[in-house]
JSON list of C-alpha atoms and ligand atoms in Angstrom, two decimals:
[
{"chain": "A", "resi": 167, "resn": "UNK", "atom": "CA", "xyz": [-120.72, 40.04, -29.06]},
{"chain": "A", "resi": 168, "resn": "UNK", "atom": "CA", "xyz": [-116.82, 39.50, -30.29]},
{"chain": "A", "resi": 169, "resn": "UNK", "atom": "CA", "xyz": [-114.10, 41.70, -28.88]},
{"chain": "A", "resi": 170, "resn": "UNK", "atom": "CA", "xyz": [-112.20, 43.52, -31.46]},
{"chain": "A", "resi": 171, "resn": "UNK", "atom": "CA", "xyz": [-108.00, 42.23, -30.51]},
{"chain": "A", "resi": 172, "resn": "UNK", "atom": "CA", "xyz": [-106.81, 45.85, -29.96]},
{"chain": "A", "resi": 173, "resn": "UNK", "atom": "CA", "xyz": [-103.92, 46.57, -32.79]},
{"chain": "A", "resi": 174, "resn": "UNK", "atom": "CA", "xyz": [-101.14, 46.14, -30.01]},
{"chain": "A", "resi": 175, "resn": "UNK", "atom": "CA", "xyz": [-102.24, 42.12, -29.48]},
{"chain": "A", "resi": 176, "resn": "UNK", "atom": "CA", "xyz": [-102.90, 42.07, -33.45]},
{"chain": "A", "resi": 177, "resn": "UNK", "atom": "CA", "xyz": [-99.27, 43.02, -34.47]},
{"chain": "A", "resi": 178, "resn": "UNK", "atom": "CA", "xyz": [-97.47, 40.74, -31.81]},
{"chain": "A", "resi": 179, "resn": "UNK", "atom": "CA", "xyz": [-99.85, 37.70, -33.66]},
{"chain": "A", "resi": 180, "resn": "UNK", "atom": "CA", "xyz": [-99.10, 38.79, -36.52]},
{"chain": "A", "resi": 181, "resn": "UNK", "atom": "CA", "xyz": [-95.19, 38.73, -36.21]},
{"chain": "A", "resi": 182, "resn": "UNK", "atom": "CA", "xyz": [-95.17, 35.96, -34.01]},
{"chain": "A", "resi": 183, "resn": "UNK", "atom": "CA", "xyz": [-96.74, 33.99, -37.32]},
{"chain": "A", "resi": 184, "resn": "UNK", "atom": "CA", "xyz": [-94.23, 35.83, -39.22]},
{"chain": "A", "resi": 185, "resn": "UNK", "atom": "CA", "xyz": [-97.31, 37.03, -41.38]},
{"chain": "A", "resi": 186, "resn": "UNK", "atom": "CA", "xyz": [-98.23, 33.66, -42.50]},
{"chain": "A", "resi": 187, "resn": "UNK", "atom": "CA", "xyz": [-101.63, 32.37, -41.88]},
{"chain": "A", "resi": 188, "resn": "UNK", "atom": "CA", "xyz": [-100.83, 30.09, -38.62]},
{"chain": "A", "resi": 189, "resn": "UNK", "atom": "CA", "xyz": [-103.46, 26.99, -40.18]},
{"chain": "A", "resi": 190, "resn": "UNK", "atom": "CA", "xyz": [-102.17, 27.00, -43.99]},
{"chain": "A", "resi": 191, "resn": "UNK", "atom": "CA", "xyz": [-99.08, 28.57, -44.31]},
{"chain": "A", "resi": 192, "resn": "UNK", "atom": "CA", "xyz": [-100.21, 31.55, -46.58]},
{"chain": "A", "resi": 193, "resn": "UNK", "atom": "CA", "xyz": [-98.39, 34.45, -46.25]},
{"chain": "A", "resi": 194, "resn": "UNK", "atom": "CA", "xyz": [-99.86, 37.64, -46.17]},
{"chain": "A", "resi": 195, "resn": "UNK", "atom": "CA", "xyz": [-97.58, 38.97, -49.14]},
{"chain": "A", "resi": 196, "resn": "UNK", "atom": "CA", "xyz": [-99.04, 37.40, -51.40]},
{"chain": "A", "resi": 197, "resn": "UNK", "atom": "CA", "xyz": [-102.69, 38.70, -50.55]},
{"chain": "A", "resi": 198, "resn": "UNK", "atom": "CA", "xyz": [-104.94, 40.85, -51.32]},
{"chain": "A", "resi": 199, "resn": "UNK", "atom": "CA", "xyz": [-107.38, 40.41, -48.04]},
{"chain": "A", "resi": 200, "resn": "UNK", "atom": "CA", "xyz": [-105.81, 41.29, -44.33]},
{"chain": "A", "resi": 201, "resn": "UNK", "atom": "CA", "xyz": [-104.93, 38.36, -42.04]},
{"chain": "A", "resi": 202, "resn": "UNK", "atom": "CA", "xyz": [-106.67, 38.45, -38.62]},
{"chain": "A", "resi": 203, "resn": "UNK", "atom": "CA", "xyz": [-105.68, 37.41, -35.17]},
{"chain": "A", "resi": 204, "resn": "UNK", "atom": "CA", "xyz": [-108.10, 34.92, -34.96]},
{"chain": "A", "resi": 205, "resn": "UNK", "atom": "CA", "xyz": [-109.38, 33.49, -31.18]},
{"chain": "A", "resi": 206, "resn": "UNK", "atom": "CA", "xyz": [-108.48, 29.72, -31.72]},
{"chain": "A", "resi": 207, "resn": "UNK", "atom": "CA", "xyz": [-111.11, 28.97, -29.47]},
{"chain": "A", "resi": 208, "resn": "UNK", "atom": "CA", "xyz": [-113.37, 31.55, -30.31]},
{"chain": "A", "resi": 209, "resn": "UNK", "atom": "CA", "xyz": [-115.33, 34.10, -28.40]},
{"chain": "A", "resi": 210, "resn": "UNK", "atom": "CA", "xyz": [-118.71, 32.26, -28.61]},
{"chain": "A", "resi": 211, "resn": "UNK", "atom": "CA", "xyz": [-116.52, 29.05, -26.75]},
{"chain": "A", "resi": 212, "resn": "UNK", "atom": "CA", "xyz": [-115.49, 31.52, -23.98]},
{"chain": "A", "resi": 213, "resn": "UNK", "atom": "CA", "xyz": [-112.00, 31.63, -25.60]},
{"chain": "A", "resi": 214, "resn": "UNK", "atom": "CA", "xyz": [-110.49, 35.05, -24.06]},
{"chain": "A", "resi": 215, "resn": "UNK", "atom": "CA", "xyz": [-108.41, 37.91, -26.56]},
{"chain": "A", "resi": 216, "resn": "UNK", "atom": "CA", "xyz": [-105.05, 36.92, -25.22]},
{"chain": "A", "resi": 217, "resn": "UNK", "atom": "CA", "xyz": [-101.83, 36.04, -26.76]},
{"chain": "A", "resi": 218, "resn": "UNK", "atom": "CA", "xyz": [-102.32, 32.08, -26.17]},
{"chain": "A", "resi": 219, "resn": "UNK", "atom": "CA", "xyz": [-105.15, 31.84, -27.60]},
{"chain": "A", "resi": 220, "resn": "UNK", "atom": "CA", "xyz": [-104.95, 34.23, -30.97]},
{"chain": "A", "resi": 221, "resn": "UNK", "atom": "CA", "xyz": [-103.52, 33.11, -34.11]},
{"chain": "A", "resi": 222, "resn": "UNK", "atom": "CA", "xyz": [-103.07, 35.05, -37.46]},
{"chain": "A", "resi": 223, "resn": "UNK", "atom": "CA", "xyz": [-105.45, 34.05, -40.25]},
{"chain": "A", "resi": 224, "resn": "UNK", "atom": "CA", "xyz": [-106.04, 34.00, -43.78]},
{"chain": "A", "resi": 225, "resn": "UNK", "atom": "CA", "xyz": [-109.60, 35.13, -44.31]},
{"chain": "A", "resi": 226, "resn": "UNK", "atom": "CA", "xyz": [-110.68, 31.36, -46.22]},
{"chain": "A", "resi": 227, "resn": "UNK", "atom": "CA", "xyz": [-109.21, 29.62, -42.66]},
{"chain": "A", "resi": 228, "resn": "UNK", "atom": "CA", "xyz": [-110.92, 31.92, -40.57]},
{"chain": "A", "resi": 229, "resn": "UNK", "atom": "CA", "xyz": [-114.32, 31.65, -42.59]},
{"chain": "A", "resi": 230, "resn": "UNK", "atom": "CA", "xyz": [-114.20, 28.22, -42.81]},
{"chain": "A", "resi": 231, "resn": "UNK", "atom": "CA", "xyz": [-113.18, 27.66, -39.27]},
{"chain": "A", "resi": 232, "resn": "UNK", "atom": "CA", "xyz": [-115.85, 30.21, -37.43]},
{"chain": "A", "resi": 233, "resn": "UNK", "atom": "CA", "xyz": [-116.92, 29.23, -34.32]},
{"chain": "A", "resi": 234, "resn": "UNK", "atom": "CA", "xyz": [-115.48, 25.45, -34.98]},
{"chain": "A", "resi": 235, "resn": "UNK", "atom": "CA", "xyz": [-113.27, 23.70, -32.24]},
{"chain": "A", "resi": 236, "resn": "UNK", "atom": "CA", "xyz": [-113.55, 20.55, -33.97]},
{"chain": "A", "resi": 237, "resn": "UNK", "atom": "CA", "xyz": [-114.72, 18.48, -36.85]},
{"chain": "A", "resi": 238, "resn": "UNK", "atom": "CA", "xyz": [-115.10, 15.24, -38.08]},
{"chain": "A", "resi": 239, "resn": "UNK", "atom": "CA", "xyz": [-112.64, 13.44, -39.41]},
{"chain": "A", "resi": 240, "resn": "UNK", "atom": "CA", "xyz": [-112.66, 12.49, -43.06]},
{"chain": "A", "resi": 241, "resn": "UNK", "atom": "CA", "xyz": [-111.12, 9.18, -43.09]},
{"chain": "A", "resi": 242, "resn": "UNK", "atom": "CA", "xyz": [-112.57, 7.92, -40.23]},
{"chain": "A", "resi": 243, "resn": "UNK", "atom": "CA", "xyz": [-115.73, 9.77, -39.53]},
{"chain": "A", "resi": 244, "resn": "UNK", "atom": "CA", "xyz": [-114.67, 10.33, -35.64]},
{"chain": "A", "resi": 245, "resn": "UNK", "atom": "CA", "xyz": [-115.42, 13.59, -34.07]},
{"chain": "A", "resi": 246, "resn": "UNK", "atom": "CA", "xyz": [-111.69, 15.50, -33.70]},
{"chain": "A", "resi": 247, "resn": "UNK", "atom": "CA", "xyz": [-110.15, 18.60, -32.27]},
{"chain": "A", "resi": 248, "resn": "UNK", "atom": "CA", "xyz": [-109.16, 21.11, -34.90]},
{"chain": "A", "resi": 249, "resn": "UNK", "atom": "CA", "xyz": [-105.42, 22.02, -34.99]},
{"chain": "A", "resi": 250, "resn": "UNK", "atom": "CA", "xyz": [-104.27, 24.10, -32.00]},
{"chain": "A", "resi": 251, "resn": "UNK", "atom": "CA", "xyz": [-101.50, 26.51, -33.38]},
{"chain": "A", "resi": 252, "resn": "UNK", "atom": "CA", "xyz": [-100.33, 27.68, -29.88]},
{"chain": "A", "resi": 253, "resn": "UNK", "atom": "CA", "xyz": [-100.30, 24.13, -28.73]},
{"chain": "A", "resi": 254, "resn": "UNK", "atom": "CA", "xyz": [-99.17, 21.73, -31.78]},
{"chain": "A", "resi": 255, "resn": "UNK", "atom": "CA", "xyz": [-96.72, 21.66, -34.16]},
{"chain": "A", "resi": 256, "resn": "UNK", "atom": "CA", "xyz": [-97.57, 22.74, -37.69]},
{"chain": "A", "resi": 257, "resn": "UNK", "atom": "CA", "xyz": [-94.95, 20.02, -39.22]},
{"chain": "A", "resi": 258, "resn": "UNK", "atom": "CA", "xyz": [-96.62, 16.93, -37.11]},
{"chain": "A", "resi": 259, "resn": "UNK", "atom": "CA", "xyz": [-99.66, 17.45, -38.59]},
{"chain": "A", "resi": 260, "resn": "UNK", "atom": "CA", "xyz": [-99.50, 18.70, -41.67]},
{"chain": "A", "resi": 261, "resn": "UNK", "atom": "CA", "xyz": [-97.13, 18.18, -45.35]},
{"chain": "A", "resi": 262, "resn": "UNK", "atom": "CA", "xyz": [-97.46, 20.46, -48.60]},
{"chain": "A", "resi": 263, "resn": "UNK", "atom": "CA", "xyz": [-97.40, 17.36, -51.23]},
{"chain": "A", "resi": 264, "resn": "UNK", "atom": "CA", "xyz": [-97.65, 18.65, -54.92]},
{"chain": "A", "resi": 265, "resn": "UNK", "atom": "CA", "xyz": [-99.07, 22.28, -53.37]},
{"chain": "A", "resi": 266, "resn": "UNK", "atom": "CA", "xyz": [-101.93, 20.33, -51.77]},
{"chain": "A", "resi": 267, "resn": "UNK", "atom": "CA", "xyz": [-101.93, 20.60, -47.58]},
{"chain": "A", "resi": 268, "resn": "UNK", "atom": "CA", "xyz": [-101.90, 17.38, -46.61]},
{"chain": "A", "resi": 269, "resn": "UNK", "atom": "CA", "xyz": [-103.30, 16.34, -42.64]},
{"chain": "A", "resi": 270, "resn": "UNK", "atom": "CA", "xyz": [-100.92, 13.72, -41.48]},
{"chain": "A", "resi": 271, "resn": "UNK", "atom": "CA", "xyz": [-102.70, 12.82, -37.98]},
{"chain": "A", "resi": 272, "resn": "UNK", "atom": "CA", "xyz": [-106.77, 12.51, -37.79]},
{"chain": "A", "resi": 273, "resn": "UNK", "atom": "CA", "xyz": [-106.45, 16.81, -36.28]},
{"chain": "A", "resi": 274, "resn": "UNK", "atom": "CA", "xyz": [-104.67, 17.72, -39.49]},
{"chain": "A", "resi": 275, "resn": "UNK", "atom": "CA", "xyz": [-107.05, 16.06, -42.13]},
{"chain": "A", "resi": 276, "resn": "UNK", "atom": "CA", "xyz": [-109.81, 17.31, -40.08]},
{"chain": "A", "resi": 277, "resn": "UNK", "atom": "CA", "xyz": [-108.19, 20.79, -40.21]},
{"chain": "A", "resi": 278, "resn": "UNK", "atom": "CA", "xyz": [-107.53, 21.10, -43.87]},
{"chain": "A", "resi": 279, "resn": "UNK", "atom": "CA", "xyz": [-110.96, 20.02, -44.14]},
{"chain": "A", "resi": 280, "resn": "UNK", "atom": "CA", "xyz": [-113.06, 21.99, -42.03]},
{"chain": "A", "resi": 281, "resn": "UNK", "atom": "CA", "xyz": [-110.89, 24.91, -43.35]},
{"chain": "A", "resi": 282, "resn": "UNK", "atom": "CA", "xyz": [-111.18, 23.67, -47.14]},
{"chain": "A", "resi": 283, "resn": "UNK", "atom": "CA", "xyz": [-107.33, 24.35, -47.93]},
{"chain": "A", "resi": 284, "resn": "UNK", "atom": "CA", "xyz": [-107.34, 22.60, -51.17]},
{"chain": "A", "resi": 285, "resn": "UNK", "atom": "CA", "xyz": [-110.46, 24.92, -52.55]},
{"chain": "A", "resi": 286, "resn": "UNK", "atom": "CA", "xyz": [-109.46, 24.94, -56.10]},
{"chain": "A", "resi": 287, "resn": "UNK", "atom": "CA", "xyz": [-108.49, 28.39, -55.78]},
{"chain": "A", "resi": 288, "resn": "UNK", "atom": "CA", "xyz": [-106.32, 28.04, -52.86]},
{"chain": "A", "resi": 289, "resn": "UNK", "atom": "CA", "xyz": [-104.61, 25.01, -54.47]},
{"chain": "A", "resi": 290, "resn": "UNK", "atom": "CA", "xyz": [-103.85, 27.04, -57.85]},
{"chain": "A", "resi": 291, "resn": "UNK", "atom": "CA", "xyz": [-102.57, 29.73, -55.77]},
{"chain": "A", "resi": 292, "resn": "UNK", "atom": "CA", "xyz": [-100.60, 27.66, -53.38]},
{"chain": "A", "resi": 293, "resn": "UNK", "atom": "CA", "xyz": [-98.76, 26.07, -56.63]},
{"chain": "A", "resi": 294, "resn": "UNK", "atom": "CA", "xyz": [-98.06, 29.28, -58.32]},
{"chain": "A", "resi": 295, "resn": "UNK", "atom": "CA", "xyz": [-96.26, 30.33, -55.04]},
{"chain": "A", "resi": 296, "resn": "UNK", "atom": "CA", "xyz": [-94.54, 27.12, -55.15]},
{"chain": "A", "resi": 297, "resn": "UNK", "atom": "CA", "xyz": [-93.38, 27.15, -58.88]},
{"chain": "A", "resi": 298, "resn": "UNK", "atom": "CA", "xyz": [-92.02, 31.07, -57.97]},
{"chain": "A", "resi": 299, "resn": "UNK", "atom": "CA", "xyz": [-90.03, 29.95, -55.09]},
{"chain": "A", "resi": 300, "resn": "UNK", "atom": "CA", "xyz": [-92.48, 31.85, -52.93]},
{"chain": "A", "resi": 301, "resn": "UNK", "atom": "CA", "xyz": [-94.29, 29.37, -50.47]},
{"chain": "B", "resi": 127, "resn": "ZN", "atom": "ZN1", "xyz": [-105.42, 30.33, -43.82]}
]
C-alpha cells in the first residue's frame, strides 16, 4: 500500500522543482492536471517518502514511469537506470532540440522513453510553450 507524501513534504518538492516536472521540464502553469511528489524509487522498491527520494511530476512522467527504476535502452537494447533527479543533472542527460526531449547518455534516452516525452501531444504542447517564450 503507497503512503500518501503529507502536504508539508509535497510543497518543499514542489518548490524545490520550482513547479516544473523534475523528468521533462513541464511546468505546472501551463497544466491542467496537479504535479505529484513522486517516490523516484517507488514504494513497491522500498523507496521511503523522504525529501531525497521525491521528485515533482507531471502526471504523463509519473504514469509512464510507475513502479520503473529502469528500462532498456533504445539504441542499444541494454538494460539502464532511469534518470535520478536527486542524484543527476538534468542538463547531462538531456537537450530540448526542436521541442523534442532529447536523452544525451544511454539513462536519458531510456528516460524519455520509458516516460514517452515526445507523445505527440506532449511534443505539440512542448512547442507551443516554446514558440510563446514559455518553456
Ligand atoms: Zn513529466
Amino acid at each position: 500500500m503507497a503512503d500518501r507524501v503529507p502536504d508539508g513534504l509535497a510543497d518543499r518538492v514542489r518548490q524545490r522543482a520550482g513547479n516544473r516536472c523534475e523528468y521533462y521540464r513541464a511546468q505546472q502553469a501551463f497544466q491542467f492536471v496537479s504535479f505529484h511528489a513522486d517516490h523516484i524509487v517507488s514504494q513497491f522498491h522500498q523507496g521511503p517518502t523522504l525529501e531525497e527520494n521525491l521528485a515533482l511530476a507531471c502526471p504523463a512522467c509519473n504514469n509512464r514511469k510507475g513502479t520503473n527504476l529502469a528500462g532498456i535502452d533504445p539504441d542499444t537494447g541494454e538494460l539502464t537506470p532511469l534518470f535520478h533527479p536527486r542524484k543527476q543533472s538534468w542538463n547531462e542527460h538531456f537537450r530540448v532540440i526542436e521541442g523534442r526531449v532529447v536523452g544525451i547518455t544511454a539513462v536519458g534516452r531510456t528516460t524519455v522513453w520509458v516516460c514517452d516525452m515526445n507523445a505527440p501531444k506532449r511534443l505539440d504542447a512542448r512547442r507551443r510553450l516554446i514558440a510563446a517564450g514559455l518553456f
